[in-house]
PDB file of C-alpha atoms in Angstrom:
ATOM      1  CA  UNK A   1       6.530  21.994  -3.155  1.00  0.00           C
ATOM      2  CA  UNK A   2       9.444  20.360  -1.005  1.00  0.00           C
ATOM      3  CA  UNK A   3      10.561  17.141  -1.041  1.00  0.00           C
ATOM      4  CA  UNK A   4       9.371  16.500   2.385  1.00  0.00           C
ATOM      5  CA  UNK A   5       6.349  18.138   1.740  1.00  0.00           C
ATOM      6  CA  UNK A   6       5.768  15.717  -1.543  1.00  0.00           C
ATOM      7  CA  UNK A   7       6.171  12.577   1.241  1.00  0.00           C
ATOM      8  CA  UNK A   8       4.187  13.895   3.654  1.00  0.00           C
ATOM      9  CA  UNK A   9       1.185  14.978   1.315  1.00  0.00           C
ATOM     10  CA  UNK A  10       1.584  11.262  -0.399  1.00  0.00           C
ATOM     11  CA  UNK A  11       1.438   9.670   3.363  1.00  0.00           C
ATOM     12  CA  UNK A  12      -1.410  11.537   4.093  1.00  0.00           C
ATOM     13  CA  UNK A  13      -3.563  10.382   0.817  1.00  0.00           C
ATOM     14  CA  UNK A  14      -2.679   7.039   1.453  1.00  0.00           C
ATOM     15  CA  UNK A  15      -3.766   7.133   5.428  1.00  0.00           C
ATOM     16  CA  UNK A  16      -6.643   8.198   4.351  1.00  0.00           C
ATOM     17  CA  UNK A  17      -7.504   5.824   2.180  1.00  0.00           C
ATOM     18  CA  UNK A  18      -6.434   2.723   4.317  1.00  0.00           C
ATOM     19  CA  UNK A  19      -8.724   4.918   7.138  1.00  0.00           C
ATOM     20  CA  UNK A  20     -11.347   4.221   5.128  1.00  0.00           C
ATOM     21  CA  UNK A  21     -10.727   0.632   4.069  1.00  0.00           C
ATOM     22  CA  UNK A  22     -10.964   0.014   7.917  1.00  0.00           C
ATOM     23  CA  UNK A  23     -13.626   1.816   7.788  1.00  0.00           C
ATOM     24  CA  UNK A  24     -15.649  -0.932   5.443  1.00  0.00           C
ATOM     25  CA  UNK A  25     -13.917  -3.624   6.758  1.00  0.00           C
ATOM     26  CA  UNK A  26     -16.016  -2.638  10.269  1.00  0.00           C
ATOM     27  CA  UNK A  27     -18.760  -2.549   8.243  1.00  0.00           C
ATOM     28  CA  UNK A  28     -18.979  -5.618   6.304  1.00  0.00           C
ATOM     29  CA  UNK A  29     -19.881  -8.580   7.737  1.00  0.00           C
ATOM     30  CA  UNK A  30     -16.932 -11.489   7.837  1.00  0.00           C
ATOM     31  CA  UNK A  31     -14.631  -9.399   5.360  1.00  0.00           C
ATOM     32  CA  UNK A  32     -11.015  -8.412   5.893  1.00  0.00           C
ATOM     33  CA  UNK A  33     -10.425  -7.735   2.148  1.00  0.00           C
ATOM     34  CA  UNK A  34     -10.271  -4.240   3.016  1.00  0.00           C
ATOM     35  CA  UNK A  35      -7.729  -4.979   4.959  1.00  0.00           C
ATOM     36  CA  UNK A  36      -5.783  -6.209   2.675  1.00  0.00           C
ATOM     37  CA  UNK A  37      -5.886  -2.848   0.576  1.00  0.00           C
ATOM     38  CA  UNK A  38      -5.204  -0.921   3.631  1.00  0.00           C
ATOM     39  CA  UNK A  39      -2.209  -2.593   3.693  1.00  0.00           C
ATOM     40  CA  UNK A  40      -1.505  -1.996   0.235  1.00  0.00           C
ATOM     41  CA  UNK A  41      -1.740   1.198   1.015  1.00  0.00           C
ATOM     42  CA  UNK A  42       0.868   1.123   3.705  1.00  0.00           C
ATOM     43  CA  UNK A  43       3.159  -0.044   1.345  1.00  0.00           C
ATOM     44  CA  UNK A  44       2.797   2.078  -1.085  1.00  0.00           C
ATOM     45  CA  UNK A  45       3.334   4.901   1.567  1.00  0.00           C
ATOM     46  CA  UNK A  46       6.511   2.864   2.513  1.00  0.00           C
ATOM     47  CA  UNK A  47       7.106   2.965  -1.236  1.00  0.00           C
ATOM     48  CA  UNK A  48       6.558   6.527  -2.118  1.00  0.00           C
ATOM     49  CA  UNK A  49       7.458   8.495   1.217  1.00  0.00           C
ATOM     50  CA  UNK A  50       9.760   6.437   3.197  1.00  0.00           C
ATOM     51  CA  UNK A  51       9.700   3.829   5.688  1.00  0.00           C
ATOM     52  CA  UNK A  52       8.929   6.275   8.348  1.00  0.00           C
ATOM     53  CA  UNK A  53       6.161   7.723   6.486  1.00  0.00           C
ATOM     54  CA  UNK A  54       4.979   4.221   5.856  1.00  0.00           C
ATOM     55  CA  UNK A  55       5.054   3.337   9.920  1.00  0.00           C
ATOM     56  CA  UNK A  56       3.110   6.223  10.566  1.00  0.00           C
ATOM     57  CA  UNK A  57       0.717   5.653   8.170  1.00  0.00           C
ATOM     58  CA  UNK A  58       0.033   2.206   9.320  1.00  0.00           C
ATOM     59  CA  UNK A  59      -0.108   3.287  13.461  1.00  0.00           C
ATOM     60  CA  UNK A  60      -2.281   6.523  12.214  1.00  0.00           C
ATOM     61  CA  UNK A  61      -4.974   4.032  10.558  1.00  0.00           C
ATOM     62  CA  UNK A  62      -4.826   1.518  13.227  1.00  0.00           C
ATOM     63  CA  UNK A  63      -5.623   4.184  16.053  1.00  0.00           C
ATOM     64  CA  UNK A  64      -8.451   5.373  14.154  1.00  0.00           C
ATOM     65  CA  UNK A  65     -10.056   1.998  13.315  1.00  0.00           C
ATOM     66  CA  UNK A  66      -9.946   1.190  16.951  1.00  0.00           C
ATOM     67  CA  UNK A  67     -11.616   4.402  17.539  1.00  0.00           C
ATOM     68  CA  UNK A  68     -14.385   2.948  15.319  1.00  0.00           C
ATOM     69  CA  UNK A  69     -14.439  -0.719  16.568  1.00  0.00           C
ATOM     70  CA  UNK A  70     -13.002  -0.872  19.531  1.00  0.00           C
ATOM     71  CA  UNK A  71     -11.309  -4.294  20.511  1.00  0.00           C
ATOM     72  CA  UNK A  72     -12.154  -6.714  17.828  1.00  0.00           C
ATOM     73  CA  UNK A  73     -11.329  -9.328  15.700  1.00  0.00           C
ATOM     74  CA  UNK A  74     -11.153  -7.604  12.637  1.00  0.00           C
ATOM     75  CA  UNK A  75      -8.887  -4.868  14.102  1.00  0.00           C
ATOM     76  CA  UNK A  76      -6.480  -7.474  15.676  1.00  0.00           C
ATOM     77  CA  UNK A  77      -6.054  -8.895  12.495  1.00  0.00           C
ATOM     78  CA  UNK A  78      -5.479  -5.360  11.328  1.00  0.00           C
ATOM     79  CA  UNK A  79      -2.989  -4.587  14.004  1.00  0.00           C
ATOM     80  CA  UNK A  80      -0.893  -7.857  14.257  1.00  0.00           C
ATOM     81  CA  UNK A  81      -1.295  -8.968  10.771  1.00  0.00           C
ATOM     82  CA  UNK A  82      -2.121  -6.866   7.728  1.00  0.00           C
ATOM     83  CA  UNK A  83      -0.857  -3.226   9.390  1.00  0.00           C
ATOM     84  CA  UNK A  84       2.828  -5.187   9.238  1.00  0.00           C
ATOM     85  CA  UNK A  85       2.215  -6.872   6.360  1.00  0.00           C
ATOM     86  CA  UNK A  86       2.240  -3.759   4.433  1.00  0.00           C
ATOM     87  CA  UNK A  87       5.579  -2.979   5.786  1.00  0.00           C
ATOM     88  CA  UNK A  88       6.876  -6.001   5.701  1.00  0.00           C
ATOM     89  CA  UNK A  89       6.557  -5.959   1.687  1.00  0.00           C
ATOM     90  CA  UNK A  90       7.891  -3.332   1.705  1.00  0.00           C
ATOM     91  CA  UNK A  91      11.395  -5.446   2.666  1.00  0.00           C
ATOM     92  CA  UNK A  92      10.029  -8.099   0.607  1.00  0.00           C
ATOM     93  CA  UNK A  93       9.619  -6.101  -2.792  1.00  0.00           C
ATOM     94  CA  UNK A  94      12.928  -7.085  -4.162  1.00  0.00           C
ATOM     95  CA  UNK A  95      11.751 -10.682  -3.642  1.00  0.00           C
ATOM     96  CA  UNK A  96       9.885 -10.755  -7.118  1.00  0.00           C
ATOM     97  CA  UNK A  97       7.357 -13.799  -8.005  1.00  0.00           C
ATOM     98  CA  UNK A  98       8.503 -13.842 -11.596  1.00  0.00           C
ATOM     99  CA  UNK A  99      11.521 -15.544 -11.127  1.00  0.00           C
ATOM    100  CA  UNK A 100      11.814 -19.067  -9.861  1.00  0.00           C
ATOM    101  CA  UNK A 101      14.192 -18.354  -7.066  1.00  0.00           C
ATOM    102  CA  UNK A 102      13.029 -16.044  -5.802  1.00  0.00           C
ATOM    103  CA  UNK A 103       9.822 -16.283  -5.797  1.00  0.00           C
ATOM    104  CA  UNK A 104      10.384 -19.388  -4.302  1.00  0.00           C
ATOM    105  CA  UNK A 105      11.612 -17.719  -1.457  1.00  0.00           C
ATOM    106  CA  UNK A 106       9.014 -15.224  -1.243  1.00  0.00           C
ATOM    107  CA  UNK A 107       6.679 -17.869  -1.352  1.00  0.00           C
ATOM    108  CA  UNK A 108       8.040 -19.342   1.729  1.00  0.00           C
ATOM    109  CA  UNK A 109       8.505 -16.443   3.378  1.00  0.00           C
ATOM    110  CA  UNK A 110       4.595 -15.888   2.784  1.00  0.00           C
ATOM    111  CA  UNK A 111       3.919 -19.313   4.531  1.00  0.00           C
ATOM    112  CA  UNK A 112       6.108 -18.399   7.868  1.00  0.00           C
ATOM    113  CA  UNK A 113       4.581 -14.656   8.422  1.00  0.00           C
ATOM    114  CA  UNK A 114       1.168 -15.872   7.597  1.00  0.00           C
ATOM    115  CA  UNK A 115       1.117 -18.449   9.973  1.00  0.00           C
ATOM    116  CA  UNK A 116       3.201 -16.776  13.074  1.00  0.00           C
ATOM    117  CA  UNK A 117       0.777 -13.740  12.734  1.00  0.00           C
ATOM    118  CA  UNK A 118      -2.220 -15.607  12.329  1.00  0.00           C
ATOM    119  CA  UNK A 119      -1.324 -17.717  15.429  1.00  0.00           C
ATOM    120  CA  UNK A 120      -1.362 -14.591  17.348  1.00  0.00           C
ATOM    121  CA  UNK A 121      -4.230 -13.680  16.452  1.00  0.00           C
ATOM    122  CA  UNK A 122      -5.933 -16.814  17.373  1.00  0.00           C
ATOM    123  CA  UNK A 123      -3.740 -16.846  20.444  1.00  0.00           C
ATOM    124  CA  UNK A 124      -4.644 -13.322  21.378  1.00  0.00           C
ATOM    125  CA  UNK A 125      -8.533 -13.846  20.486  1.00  0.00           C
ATOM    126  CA  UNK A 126      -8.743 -17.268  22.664  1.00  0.00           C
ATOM    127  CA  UNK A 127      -7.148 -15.631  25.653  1.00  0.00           C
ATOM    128  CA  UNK A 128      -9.632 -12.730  25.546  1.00  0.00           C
ATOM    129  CA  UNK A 129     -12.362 -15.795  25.460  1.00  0.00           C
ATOM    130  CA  UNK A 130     -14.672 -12.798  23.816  1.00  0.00           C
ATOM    131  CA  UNK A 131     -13.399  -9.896  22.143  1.00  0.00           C
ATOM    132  CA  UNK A 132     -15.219  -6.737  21.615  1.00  0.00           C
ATOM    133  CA  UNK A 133     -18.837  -5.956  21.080  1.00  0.00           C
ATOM    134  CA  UNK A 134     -18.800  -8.584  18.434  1.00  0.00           C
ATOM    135  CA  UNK A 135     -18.869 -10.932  21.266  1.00  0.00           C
ATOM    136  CA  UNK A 136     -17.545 -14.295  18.809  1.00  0.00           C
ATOM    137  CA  UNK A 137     -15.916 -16.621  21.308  1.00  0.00           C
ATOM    138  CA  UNK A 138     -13.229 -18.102  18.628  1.00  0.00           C
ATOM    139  CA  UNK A 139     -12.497 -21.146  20.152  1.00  0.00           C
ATOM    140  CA  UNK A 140     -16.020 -22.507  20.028  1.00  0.00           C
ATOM    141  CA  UNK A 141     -16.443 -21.142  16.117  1.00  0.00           C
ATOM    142  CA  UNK A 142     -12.907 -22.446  14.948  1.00  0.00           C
ATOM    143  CA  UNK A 143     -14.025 -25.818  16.407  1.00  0.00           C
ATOM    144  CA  UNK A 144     -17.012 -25.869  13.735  1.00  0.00           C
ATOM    145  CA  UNK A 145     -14.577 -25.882  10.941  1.00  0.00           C
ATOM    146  CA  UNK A 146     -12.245 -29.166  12.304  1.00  0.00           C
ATOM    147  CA  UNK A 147      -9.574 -27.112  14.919  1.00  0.00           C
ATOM    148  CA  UNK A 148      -6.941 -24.700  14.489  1.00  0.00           C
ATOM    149  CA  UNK A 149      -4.686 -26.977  12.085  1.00  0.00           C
ATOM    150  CA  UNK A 150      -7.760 -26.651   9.474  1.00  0.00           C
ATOM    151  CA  UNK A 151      -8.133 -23.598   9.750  1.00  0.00           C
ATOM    152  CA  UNK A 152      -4.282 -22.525   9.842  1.00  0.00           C
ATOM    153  CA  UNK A 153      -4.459 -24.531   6.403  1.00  0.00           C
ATOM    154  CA  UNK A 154      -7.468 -22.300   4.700  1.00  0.00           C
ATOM    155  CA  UNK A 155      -6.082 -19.166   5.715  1.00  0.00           C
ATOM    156  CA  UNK A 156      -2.237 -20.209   3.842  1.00  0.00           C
ATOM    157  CA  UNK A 157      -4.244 -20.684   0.775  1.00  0.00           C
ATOM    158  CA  UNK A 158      -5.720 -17.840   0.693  1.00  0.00           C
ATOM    159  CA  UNK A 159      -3.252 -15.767   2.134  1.00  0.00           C
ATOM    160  CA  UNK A 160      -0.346 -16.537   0.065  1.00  0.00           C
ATOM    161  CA  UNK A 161      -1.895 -16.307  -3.358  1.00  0.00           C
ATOM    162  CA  UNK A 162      -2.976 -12.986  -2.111  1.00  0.00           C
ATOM    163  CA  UNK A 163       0.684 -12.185  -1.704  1.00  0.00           C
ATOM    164  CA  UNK A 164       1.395 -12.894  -5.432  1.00  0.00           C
ATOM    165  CA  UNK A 165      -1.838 -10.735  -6.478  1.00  0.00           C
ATOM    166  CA  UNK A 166       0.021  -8.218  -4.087  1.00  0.00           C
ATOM    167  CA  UNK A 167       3.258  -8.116  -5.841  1.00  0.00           C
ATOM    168  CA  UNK A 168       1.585  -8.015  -9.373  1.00  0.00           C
ATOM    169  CA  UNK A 169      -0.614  -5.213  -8.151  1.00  0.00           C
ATOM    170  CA  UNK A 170       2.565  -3.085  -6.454  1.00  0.00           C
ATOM    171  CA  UNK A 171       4.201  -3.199  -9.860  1.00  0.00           C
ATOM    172  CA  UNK A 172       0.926  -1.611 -11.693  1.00  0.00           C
ATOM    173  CA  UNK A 173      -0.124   0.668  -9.439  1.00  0.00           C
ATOM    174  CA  UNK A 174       3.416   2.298  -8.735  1.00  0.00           C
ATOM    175  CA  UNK A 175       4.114   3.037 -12.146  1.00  0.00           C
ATOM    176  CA  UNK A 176       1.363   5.220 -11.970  1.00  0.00           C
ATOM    177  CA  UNK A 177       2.605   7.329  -8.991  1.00  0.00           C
ATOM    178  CA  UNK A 178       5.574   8.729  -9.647  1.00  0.00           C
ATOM    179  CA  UNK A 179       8.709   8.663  -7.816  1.00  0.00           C
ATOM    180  CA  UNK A 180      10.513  12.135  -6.203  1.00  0.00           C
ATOM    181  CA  UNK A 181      12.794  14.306  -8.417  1.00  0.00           C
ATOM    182  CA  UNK A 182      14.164  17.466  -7.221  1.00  0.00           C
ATOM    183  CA  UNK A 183      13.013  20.501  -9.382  1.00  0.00           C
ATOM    184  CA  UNK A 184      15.601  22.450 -10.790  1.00  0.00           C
ATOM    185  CA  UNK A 185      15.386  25.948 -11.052  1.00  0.00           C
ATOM    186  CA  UNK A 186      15.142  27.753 -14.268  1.00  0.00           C
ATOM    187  CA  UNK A 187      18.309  30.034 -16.139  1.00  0.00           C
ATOM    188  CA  UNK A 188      18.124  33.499 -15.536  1.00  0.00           C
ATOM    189  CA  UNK A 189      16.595  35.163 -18.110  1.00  0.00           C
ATOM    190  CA  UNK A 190      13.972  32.030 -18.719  1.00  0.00           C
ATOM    191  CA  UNK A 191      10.530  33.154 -19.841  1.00  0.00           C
ATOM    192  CA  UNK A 192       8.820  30.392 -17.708  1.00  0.00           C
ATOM    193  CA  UNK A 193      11.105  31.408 -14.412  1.00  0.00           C
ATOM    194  CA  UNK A 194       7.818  33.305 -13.078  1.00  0.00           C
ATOM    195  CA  UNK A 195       5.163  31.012 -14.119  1.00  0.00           C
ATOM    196  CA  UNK A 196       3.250  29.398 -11.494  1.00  0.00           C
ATOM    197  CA  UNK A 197       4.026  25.798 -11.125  1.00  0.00           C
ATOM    198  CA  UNK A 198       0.958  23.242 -10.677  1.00  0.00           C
ATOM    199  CA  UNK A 199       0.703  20.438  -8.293  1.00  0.00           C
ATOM    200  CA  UNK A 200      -1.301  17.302  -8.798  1.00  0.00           C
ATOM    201  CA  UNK A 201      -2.884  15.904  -5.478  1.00  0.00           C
ATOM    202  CA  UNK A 202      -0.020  13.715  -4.749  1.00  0.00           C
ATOM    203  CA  UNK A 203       2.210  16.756  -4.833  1.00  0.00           C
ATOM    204  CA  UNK A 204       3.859  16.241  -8.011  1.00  0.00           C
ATOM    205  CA  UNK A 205       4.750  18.950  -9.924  1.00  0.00           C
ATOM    206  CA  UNK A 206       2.232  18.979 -13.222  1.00  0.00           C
ATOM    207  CA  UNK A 207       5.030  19.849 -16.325  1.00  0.00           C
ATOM    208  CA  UNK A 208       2.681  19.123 -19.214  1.00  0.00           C
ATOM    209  CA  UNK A 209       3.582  22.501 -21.747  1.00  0.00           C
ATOM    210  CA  UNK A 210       0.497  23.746 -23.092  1.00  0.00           C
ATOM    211  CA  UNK A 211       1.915  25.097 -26.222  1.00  0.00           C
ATOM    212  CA  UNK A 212       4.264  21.920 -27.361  1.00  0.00           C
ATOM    213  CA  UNK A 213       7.335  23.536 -29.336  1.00  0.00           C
ATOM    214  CA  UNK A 214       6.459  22.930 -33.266  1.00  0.00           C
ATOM    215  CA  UNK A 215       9.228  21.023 -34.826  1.00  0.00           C
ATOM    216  CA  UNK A 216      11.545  23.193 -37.507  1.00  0.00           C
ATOM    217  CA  UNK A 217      11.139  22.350 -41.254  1.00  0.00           C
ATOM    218  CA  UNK A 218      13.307  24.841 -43.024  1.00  0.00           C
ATOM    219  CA  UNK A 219      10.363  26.931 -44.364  1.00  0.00           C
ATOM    220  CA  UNK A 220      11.700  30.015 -41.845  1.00  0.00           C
ATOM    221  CA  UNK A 221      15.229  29.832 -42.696  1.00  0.00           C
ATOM    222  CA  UNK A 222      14.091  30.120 -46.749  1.00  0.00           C
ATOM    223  CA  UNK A 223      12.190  32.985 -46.143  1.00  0.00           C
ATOM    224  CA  UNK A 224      15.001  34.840 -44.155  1.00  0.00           C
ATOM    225  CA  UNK A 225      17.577  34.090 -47.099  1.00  0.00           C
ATOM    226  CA  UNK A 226      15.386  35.634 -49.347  1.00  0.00           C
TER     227      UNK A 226
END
């Protein structure tokens, strides 16, 4: 399988599993967790495949959930919030939380993009008065809770220890997907030039020898002297 081919089967898994984490996020009452994971997998389609890969992964997922939902809260947050968010880290991955400068920085970072995207979302949602079949007028429920300010507040603390459960989790989950190496092809002459090579459902080529070469302990060369 081609390089390009490797991306583009990678960016299609992962579509299809942030498809369906807007899928359960429509679902599930008062949950955007789901979106969250869609967005990790955006990034790990920005990760694996490319930035472009990653893009289309997020505007393939959001056209489908909208399909599903229609205009809603849940896929506004999607759209102007999470959807970027997972390319976004994508910039942001160098930014580590392990190290006090930096993750200072990402920290802060965090606390900006949180708040300017959640702002539009509120912004957007108030405008609209009611949005989508879910009918919630925002501005009377975000009252309930003490005002925007309050609310503004809960959603930084949530959000930006998310962030740091998001870099931790980007670190395990990558090592377990491989990165792209070109395949070489075999000498002339190489027993294994015609075998069949096996992909995994990523695309990666599967290298595992069956028959492990046996390590030499002199036995053979003793019997061939005598």
């Amino acid at each position: 399988m081609t390089g390009q081919a490797k991306k583009l089967t990678t960016a299609a898994v992962c579509t299809a599993l942030a498809v369906i984490m807007c899928v359960m996020t429509a679902y599930l009452p008062l949950s955007f967790m789901p979106l969250y994971l869609a967005a990790f997998c955006i990034f790990s389609a920005c990760k694996r495949s490319g930035l472009m890969y990653g893009a289309l992964t997020a505007i393939a997922a959001a056209g489908l959930m909208f399909l599903i939902t229609g205009l809603s809260v849940k896929w506004l947050l999607f759209v102007v919030m999470f959807a970027p968010y997972g390319i976004a880290a994508f910039f942001a991955d160098r930014f580590t939380y392990f190290k006090v400068k930096t993750a200072l920085l990402r920290a802060l970072v965090a606390i900006v993009y949180f708040n300017v995207t959640f702002g539009a979302v509120y912004a957007i949602t108030v405008n609209v008065a009611s949005v989508g079949r879910e009918g919630i007028n925002v501005a009377e429920w975000v009252e309930l809770v003490g005002g925007y300010p309050i609310l503004a507040l809960i959603a930084t603390a949530v959000l930006v220890p998310l962030d740091f459960i998001f870099s931790a989790m980007s670190r395990v989950v990558l090592r377990r997907i491989p990165g792209f190496t070109e395949s070489k092809k075999p000498p002339l002459g190489d027993g294994n030039a015609d075998k069949p090579k096996a992909d995994d459902v990523f695309g990666y080529e599967i290298t595992d020898d069956p028959d492990p070469p046996r390590e030499r302990d002199g036995s053979d060369d003793t019997h061939a002297a005598e």
